[in-house]
mmCIF file of C-alpha atoms in Angstrom:
data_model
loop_
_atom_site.group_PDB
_atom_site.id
_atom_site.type_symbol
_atom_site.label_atom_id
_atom_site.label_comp_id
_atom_site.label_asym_id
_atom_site.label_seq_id
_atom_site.Cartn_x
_atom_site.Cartn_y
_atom_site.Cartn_z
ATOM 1 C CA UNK A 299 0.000 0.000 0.000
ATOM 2 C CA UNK A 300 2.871 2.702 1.073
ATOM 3 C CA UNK A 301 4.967 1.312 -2.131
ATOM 4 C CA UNK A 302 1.719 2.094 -4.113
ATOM 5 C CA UNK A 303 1.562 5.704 -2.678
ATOM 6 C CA UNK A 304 4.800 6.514 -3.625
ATOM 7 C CA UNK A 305 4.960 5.559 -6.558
ATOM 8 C CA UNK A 306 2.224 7.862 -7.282
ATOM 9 C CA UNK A 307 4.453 10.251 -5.527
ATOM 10 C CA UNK A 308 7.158 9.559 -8.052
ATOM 11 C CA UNK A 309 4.523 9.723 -10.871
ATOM 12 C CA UNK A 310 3.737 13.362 -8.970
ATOM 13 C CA UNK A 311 7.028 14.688 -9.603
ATOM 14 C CA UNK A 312 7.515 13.403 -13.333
ATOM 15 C CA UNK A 313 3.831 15.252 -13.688
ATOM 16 C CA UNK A 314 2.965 11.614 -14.977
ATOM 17 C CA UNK A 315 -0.116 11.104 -11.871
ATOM 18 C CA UNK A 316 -3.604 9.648 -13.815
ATOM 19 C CA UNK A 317 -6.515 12.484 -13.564
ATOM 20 C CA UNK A 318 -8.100 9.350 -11.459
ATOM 21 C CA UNK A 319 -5.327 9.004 -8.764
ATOM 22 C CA UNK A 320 -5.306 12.712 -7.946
ATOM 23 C CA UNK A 321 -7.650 14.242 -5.755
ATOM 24 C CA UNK A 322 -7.343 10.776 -3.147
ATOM 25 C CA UNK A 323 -3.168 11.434 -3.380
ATOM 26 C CA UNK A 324 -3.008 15.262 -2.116
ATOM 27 C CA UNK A 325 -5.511 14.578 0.382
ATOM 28 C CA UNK A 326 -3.307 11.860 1.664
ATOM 29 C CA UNK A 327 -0.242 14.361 1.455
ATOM 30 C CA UNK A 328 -1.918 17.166 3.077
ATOM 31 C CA UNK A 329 -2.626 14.360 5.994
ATOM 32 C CA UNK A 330 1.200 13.106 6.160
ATOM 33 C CA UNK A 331 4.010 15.156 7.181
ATOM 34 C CA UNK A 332 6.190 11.926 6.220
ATOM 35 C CA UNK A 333 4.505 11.608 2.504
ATOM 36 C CA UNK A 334 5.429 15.663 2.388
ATOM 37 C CA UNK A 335 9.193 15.089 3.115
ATOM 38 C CA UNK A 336 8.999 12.038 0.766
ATOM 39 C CA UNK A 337 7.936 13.999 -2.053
ATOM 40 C CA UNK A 338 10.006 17.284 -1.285
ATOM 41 C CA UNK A 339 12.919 14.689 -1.438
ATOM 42 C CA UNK A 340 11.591 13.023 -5.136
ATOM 43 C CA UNK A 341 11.471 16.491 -6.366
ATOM 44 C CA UNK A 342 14.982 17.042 -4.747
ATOM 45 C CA UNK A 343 16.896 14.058 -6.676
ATOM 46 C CA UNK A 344 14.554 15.504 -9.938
ATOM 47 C CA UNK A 345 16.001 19.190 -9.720
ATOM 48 C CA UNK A 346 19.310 17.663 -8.991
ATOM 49 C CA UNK A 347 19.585 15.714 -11.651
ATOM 50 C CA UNK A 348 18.086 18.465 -14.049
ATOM 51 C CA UNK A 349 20.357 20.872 -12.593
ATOM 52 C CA UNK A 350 17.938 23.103 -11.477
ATOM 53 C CA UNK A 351 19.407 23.266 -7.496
ATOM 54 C CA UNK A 352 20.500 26.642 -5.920
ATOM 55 C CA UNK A 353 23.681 26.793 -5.160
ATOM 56 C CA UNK A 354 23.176 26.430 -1.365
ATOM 57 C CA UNK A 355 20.295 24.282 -0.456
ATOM 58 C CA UNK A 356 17.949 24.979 2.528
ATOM 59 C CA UNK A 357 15.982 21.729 3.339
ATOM 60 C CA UNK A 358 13.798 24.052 5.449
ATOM 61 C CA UNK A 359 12.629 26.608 2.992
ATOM 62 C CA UNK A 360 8.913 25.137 2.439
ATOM 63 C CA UNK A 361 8.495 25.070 6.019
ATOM 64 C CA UNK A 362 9.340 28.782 6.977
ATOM 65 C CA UNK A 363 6.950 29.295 3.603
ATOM 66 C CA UNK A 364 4.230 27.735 5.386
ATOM 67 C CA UNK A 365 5.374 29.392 8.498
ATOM 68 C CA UNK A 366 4.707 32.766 6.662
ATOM 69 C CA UNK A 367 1.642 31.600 5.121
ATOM 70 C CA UNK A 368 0.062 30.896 8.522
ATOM 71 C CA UNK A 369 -0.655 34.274 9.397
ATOM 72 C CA UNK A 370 -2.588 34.744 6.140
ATOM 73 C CA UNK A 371 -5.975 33.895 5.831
ATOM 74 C CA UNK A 372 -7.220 30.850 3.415
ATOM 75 C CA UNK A 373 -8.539 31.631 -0.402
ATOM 76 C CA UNK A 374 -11.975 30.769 -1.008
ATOM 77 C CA UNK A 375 -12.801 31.397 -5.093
ATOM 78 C CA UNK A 376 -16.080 30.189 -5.864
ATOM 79 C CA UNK A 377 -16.007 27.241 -7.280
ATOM 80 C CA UNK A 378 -14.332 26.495 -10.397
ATOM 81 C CA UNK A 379 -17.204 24.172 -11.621
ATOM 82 C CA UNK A 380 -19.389 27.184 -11.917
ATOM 83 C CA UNK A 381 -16.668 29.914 -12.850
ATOM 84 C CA UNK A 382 -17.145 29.399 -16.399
ATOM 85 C CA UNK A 383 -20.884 30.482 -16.349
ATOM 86 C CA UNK A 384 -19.921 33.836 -14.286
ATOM 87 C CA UNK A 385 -19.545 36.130 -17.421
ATOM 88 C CA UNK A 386 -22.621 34.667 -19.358
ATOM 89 C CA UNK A 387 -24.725 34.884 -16.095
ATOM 90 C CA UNK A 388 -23.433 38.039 -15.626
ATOM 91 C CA UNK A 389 -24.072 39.629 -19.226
ATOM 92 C CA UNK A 390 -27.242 38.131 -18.614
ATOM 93 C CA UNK A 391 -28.012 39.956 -15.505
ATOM 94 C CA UNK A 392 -26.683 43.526 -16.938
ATOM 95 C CA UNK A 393 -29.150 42.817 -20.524
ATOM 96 C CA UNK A 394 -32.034 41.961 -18.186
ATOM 97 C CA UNK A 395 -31.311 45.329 -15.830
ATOM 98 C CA UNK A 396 -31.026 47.176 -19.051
ATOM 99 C CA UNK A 397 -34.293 45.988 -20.384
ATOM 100 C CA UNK A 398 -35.779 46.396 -17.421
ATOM 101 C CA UNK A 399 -34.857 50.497 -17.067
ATOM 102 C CA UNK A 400 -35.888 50.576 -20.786
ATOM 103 C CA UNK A 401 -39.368 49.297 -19.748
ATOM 104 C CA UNK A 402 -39.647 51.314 -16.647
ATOM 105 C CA UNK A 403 -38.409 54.780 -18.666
ATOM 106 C CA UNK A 404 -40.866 54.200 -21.650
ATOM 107 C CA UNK A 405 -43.868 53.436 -19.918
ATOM 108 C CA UNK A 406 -43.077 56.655 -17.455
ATOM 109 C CA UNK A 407 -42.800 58.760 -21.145
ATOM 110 C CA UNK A 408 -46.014 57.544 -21.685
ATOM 111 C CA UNK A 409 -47.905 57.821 -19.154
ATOM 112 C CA UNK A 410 -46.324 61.426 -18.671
ATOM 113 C CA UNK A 411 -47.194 62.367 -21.403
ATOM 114 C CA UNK A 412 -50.884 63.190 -21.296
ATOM 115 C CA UNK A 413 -50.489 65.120 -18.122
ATOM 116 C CA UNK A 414 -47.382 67.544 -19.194
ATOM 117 C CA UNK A 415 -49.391 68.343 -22.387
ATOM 118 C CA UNK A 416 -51.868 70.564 -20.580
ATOM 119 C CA UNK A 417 -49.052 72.259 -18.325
ATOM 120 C CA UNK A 418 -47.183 73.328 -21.372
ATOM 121 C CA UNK A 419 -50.133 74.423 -22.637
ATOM 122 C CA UNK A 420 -50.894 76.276 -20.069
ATOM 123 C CA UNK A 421 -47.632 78.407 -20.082
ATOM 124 C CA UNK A 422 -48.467 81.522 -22.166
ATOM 125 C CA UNK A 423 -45.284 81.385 -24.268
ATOM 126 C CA UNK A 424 -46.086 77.697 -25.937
ATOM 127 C CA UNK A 425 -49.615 78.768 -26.142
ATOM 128 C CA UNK A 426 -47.990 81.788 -28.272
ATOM 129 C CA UNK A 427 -46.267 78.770 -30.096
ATOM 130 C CA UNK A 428 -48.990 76.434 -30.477
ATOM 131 C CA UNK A 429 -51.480 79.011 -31.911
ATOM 132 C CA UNK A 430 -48.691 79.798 -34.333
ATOM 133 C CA UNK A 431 -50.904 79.353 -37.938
ATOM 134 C CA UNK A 432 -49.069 76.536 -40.518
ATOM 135 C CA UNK A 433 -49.281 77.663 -43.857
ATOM 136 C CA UNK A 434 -50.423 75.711 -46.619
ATOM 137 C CA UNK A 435 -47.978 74.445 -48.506
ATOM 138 C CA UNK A 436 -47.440 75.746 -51.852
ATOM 139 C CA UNK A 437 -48.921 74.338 -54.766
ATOM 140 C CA UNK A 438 -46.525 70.928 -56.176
ATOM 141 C CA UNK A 439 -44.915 70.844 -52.750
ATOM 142 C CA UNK A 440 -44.508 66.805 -51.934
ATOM 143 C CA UNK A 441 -45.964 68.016 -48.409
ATOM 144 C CA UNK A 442 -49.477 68.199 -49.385
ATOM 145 C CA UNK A 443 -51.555 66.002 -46.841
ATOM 146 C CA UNK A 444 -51.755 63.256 -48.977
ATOM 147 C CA UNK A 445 -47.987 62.980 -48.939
ATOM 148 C CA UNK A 446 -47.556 63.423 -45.406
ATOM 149 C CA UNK A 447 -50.027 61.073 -44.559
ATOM 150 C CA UNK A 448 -48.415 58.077 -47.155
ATOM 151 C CA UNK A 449 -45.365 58.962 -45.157
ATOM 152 C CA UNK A 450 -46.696 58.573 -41.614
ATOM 153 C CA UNK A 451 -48.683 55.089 -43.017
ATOM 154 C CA UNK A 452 -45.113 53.477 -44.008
ATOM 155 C CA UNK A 453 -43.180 54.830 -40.925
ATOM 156 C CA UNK A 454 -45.860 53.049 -38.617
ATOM 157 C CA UNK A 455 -45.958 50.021 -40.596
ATOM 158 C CA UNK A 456 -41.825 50.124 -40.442
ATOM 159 C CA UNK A 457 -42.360 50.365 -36.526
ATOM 160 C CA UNK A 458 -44.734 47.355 -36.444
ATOM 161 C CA UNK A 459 -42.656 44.940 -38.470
ATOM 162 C CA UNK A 460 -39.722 45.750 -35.719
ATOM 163 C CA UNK A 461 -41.949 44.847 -32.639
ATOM 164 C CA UNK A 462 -41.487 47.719 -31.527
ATOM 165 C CA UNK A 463 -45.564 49.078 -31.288
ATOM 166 C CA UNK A 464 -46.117 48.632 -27.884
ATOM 167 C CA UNK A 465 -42.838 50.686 -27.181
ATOM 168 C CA UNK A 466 -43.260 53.444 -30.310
ATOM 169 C CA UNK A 467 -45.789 56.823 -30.432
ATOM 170 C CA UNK A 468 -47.955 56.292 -33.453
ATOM 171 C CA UNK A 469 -47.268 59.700 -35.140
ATOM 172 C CA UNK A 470 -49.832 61.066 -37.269
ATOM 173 C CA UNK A 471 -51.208 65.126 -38.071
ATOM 174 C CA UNK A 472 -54.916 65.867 -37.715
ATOM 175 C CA UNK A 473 -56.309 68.601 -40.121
ATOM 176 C CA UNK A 474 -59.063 70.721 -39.181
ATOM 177 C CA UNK A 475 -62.402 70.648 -40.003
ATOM 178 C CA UNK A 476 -62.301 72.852 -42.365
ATOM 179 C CA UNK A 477 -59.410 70.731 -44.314
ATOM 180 C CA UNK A 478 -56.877 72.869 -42.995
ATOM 181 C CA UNK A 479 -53.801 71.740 -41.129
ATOM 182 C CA UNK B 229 -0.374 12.523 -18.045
ATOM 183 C CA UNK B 230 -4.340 13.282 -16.689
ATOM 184 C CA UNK B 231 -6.282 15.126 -18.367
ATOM 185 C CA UNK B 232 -5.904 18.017 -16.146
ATOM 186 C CA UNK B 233 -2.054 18.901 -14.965
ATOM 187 C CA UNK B 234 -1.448 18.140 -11.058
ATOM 188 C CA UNK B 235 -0.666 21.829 -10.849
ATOM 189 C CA UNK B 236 -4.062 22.942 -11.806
ATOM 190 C CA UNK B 237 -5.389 20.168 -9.381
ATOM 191 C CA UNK B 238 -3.231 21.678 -6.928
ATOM 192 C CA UNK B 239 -4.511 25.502 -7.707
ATOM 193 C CA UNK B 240 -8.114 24.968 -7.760
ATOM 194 C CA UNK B 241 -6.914 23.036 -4.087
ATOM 195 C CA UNK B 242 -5.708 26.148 -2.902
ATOM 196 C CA UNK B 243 -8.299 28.365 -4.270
ATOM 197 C CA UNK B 244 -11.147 26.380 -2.192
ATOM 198 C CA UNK B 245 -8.780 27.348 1.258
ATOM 199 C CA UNK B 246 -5.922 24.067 1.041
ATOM 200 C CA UNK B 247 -3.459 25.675 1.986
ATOM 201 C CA UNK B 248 -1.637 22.204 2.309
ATOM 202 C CA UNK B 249 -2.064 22.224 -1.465
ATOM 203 C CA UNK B 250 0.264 24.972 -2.184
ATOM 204 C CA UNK B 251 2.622 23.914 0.025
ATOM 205 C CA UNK B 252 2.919 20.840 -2.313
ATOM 206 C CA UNK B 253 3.034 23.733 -5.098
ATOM 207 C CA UNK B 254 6.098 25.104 -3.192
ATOM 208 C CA UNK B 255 7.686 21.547 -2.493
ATOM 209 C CA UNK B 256 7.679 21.167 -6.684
ATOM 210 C CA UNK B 257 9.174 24.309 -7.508
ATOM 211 C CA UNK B 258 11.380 25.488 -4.231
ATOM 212 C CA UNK B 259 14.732 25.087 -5.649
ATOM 213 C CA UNK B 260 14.100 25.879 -9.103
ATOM 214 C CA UNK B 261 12.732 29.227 -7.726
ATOM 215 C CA UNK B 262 15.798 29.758 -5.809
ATOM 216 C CA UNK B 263 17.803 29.095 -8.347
ATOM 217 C CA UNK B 264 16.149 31.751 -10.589
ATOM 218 C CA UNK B 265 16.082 34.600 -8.188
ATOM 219 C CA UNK B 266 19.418 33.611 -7.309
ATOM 220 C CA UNK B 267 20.773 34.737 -10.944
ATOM 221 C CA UNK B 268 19.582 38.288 -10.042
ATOM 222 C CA UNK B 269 20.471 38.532 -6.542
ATOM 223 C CA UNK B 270 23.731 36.745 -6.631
ATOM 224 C CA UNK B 271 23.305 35.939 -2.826
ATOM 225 C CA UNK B 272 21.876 32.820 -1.382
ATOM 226 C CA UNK B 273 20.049 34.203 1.501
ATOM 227 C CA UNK B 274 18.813 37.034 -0.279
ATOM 228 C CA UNK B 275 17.492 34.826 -3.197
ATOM 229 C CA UNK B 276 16.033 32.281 -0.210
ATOM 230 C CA UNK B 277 13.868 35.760 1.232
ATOM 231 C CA UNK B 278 13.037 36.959 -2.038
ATOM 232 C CA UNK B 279 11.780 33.358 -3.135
ATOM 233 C CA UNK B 280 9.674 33.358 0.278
ATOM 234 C CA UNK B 281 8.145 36.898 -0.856
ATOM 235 C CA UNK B 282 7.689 35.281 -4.099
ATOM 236 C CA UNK B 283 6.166 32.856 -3.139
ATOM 237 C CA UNK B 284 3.596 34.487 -0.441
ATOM 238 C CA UNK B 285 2.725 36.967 -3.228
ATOM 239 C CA UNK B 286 1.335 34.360 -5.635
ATOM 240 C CA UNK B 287 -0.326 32.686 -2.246
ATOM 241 C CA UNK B 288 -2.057 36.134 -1.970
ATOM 242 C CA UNK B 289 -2.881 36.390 -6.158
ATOM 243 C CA UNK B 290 -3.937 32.731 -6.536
ATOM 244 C CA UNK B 291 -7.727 33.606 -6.414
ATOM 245 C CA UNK B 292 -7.054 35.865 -9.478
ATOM 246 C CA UNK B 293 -5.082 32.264 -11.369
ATOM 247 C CA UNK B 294 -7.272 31.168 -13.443
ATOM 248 C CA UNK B 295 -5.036 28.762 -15.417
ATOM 249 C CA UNK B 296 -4.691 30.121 -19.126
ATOM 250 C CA UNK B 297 -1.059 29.715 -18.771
ATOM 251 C CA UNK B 298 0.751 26.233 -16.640
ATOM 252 C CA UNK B 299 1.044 27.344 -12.857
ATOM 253 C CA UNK B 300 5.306 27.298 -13.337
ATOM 254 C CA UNK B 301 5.031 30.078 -16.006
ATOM 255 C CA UNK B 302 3.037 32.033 -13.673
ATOM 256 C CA UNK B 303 5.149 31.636 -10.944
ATOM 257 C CA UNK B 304 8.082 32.278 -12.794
ATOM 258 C CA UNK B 305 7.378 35.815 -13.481
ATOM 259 C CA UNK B 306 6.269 36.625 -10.173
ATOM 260 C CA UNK B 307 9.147 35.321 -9.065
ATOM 261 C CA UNK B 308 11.255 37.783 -11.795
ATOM 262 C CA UNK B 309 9.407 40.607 -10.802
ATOM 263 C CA UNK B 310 9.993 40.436 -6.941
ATOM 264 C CA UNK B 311 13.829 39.545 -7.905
ATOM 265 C CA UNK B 312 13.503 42.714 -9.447
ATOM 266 C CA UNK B 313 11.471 45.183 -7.434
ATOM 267 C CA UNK B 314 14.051 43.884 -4.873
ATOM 268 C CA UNK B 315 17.089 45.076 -6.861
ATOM 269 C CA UNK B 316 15.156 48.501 -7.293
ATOM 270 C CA UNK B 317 14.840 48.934 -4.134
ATOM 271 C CA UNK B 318 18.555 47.655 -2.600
ATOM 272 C CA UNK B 319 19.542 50.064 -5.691
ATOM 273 C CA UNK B 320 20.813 47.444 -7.388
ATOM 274 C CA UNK B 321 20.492 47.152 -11.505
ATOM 275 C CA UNK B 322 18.359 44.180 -12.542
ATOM 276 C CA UNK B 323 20.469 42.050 -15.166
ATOM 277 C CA UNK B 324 20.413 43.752 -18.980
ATOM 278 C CA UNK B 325 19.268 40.517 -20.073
ATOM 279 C CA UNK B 326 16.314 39.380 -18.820
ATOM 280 C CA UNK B 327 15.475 35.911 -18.116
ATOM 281 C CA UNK B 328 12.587 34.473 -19.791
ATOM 282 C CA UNK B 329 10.432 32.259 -17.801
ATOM 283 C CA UNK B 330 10.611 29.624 -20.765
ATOM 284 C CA UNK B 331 14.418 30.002 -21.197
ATOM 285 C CA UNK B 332 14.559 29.738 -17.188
ATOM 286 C CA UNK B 333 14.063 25.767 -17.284
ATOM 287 C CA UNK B 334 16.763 25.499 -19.410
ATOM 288 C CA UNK B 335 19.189 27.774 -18.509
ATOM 289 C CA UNK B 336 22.164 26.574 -17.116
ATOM 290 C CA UNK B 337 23.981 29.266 -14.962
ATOM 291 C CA UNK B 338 27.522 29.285 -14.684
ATOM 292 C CA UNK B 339 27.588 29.712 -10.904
ATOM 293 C CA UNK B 340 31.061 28.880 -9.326
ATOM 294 C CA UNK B 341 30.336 27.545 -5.897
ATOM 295 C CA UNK B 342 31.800 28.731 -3.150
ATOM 296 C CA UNK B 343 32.648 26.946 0.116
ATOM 297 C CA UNK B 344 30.043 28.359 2.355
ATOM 298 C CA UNK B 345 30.185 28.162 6.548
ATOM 299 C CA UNK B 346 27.298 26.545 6.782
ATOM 300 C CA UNK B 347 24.845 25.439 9.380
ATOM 301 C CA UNK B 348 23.110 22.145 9.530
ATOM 302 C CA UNK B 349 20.189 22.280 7.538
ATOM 303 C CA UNK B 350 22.109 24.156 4.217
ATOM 304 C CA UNK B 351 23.640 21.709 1.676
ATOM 305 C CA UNK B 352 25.804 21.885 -0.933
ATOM 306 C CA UNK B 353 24.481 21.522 -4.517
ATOM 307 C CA UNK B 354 27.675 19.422 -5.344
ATOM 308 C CA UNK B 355 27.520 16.928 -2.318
ATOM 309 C CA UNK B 356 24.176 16.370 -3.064
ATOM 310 C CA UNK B 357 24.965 15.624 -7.242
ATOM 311 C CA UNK B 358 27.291 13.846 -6.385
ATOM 312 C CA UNK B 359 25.739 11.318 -4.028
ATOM 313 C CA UNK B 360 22.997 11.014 -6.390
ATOM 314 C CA UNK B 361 25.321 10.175 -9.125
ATOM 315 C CA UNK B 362 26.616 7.609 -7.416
ATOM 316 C CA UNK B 363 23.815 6.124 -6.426
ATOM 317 C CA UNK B 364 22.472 5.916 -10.136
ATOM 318 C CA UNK B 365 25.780 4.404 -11.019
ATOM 319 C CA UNK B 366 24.922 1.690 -9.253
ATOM 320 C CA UNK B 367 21.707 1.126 -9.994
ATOM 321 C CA UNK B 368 20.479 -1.939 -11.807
ATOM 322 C CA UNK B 369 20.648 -1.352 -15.809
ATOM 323 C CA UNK B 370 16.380 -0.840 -16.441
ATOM 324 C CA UNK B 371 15.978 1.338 -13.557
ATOM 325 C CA UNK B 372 19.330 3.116 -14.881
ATOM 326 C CA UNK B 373 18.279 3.771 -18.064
ATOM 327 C CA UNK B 374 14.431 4.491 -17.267
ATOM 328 C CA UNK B 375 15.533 7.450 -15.028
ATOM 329 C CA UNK B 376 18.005 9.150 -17.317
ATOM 330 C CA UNK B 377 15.676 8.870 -19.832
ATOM 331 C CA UNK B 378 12.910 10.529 -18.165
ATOM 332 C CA UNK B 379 15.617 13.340 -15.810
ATOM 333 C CA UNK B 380 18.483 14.003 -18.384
ATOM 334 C CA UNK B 381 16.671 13.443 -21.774
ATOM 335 C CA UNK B 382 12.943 14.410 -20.113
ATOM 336 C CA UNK B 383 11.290 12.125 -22.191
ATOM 337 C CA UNK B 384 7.349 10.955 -21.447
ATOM 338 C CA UNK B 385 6.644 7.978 -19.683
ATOM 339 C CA UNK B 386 4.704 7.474 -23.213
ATOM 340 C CA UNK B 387 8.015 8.088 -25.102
ATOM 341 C CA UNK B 388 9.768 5.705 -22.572
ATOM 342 C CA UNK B 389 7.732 2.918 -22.690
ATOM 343 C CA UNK B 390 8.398 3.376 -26.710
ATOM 344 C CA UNK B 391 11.702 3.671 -26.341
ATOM 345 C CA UNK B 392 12.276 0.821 -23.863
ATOM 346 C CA UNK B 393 9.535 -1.222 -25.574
ATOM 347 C CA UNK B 394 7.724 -2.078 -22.490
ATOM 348 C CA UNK B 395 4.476 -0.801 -21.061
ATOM 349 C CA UNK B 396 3.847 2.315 -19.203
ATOM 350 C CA UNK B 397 2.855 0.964 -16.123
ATOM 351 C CA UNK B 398 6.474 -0.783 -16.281
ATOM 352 C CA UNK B 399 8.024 2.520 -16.993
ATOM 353 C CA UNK B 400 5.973 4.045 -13.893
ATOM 354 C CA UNK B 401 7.594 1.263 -11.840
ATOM 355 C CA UNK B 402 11.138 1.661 -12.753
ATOM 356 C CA UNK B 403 11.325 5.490 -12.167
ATOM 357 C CA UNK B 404 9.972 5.153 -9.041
ATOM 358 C CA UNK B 405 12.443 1.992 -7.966
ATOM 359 C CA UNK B 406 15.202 4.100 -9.516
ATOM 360 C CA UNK B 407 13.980 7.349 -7.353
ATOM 361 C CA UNK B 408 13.667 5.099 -4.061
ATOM 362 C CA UNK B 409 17.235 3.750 -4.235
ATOM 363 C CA UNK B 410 18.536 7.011 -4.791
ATOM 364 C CA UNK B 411 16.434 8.507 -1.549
ATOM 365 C CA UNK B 412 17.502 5.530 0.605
ATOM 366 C CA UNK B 413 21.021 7.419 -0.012
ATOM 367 C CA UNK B 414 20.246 10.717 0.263
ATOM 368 C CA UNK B 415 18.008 10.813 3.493
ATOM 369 C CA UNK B 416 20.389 9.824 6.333
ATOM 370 C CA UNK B 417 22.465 13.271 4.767
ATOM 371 C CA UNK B 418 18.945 15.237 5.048
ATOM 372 C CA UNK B 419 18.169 14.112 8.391
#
């Protein structure tokens, strides 16, 4: 059983350890001092031979890391399991807030609407503006009635193939009784 | 190799409050660390502080690791970096050349060794290469050649098993034999 477990430690070092053989291994280090020296001594004869040693060698280095590390408190990162869907669940969160101000600020518009027509109206300057008379315009202008009103027809219909009705003020122009503007 | 490094394994350990798991991180890349720093600071116990800073500073940034590059890449550069702020602020010039956390694995420094007074727990890089040299000598011929293969040429176990034409499982067996002889030497001079 102990020859088993280090040979996995070997397998550790050489970065060789099977996806399946993992998680049960580094529990079992983080349990056993002795397994700990074991490997620090694997990876020793490893960087050794590889020539990757310092040129004085302090056997005690990890432990006055872990010393050091004592004092600082442990990580928590949500898990990574769910960390992929973060930035999609979070787009989705900002779209939906966006929407939802959209909705909120449109229907306020309209239902404002109505009731800051008669205040303006009420203020003598755009009561000076809204008596203002509209000519006719002249004869062969494109902005004869008819006109405007083909105009107004297709720029609703444009609105209504986007979705967009419930959300859009039908525009139109009324002309008096009289025919006039 | 899994399908997911050991590093990674190790990370997402650390990252969910192991901190057992990095000190396994630190066990795997101590002396190579050391050995980096060491080319800036030219000192042994400055390089052995500035690897501890190193290393408590990617302890601190590991929640922001999120793996697009391998963990000893990372490291590498924060290890550069605090070799360097540290030269800034001794007023010291960081090397001309920089040392690229790639080249790093394969550079070979030229460092003369010097006879250092010292206490118990610091070895010498040559007393240890040495004993482990002779204790591969003498190792049987499969377990021999199985362990250069994998340390001085750094072939695969895959490539191994190829080479040796055995199975992988046999290859896992031998490096490990190999690597258990050699630490029946070495421990009574770590104790």
């Amino acid at each position: 059983m102990k020859e088993k477990l280090h040979e996995q430690l070997s397998a550790l070092v050489d970065d060789e350890l099977e996806a399946a053989e993992q998680a049960l291994l580094l529990r079992q280090i983080g349990a056993d001092p002795l397994l700990r020296e074991r490997l620090a001594r694997y990876q020793l004869v490893s960087d050794a031979l590889q020539n990757h040693l310092p040129p004085r060698l302090d056997i005690g280095f990890h432990d006055s890391v872990q010393a050091a590390l004592q004092a600082e408190p442990a990580i928590h990162v949500a898990s990574s399991r769910f960390a992929g869907m973060v930035k999609p669940v979070a787009g989705l969160a900002v779209a939906a807030s966006v929407a939802v101000v959209a909705v909120l600020s449109l229907q306020s518009i309209r239902t404002e609407a109505p009731s800051s027509t008669p205040a303006v109206a009420s203020a003598p300057v755009v009561q000076d503006y809204l008596r203002a008379e509209i000519k006719a315009p002249p004869a062969g202008s494109p902005y004869t009635p008819q006109g405007l009103n083909a105009y107004l027809v297709n720029h609703n219909e444009y609105a209504v193939n986007r979705g967009m009705l419930p959300y859009v003020r039908l525009v139109g122009h009324e002309m008096n009784v009289d025919g006039k503007q | 190799m899994g399908e997911r490094s050991i590093d990674q394994a190790l990370v997402e350990r650390v990252q969910q409050g192991d901190k057992q798991a990095f000190d396994v991180l630190v066990l795997k890349y101590q002396n190579k660390i050391i050995q980096l720093i060491y080319r800036y600071v030219h000192d042994p116990d400055e390089a052995r502080d500035v690897a501890q800073d190193a290393f408590i500073k990617a302890y601190k940034a590991i929640d922001r690791f999120r793996g697009d590059s391998a963990f000893y890449t990372w490291i590498y550069r924060i290890a550069i970096n605090t070799a360097k702020n540290h030269l800034v602020a001794s007023a010291r010039r960081p090397p001309k050349n920089d040392i690229d956390a790639q080249d790093a694995e394969q550079y070979e420094g030229a460092m003369g060794l010097k006879e250092y007074a010292t206490p118990e727990r610091l070895l010498l890089k040559d007393e240890i290469q040495a004993l482990i040299a002779k204790a591969i000598d003498e190792l049987p011929d499969d377990l021999r050649t199985a362990i250069i293969l994998r340390e001085l040429e750094g072939l695969s176990y895959e490539e191994i098993a190829q080479t040796m034409e055995c199975p992988i499982g046999t290859v896992r067996s031998r490096i490990f034999r190999a690597r258990d002889a050699i630490d029946t030497r070495l421990k009574p001079l770590l104790d």
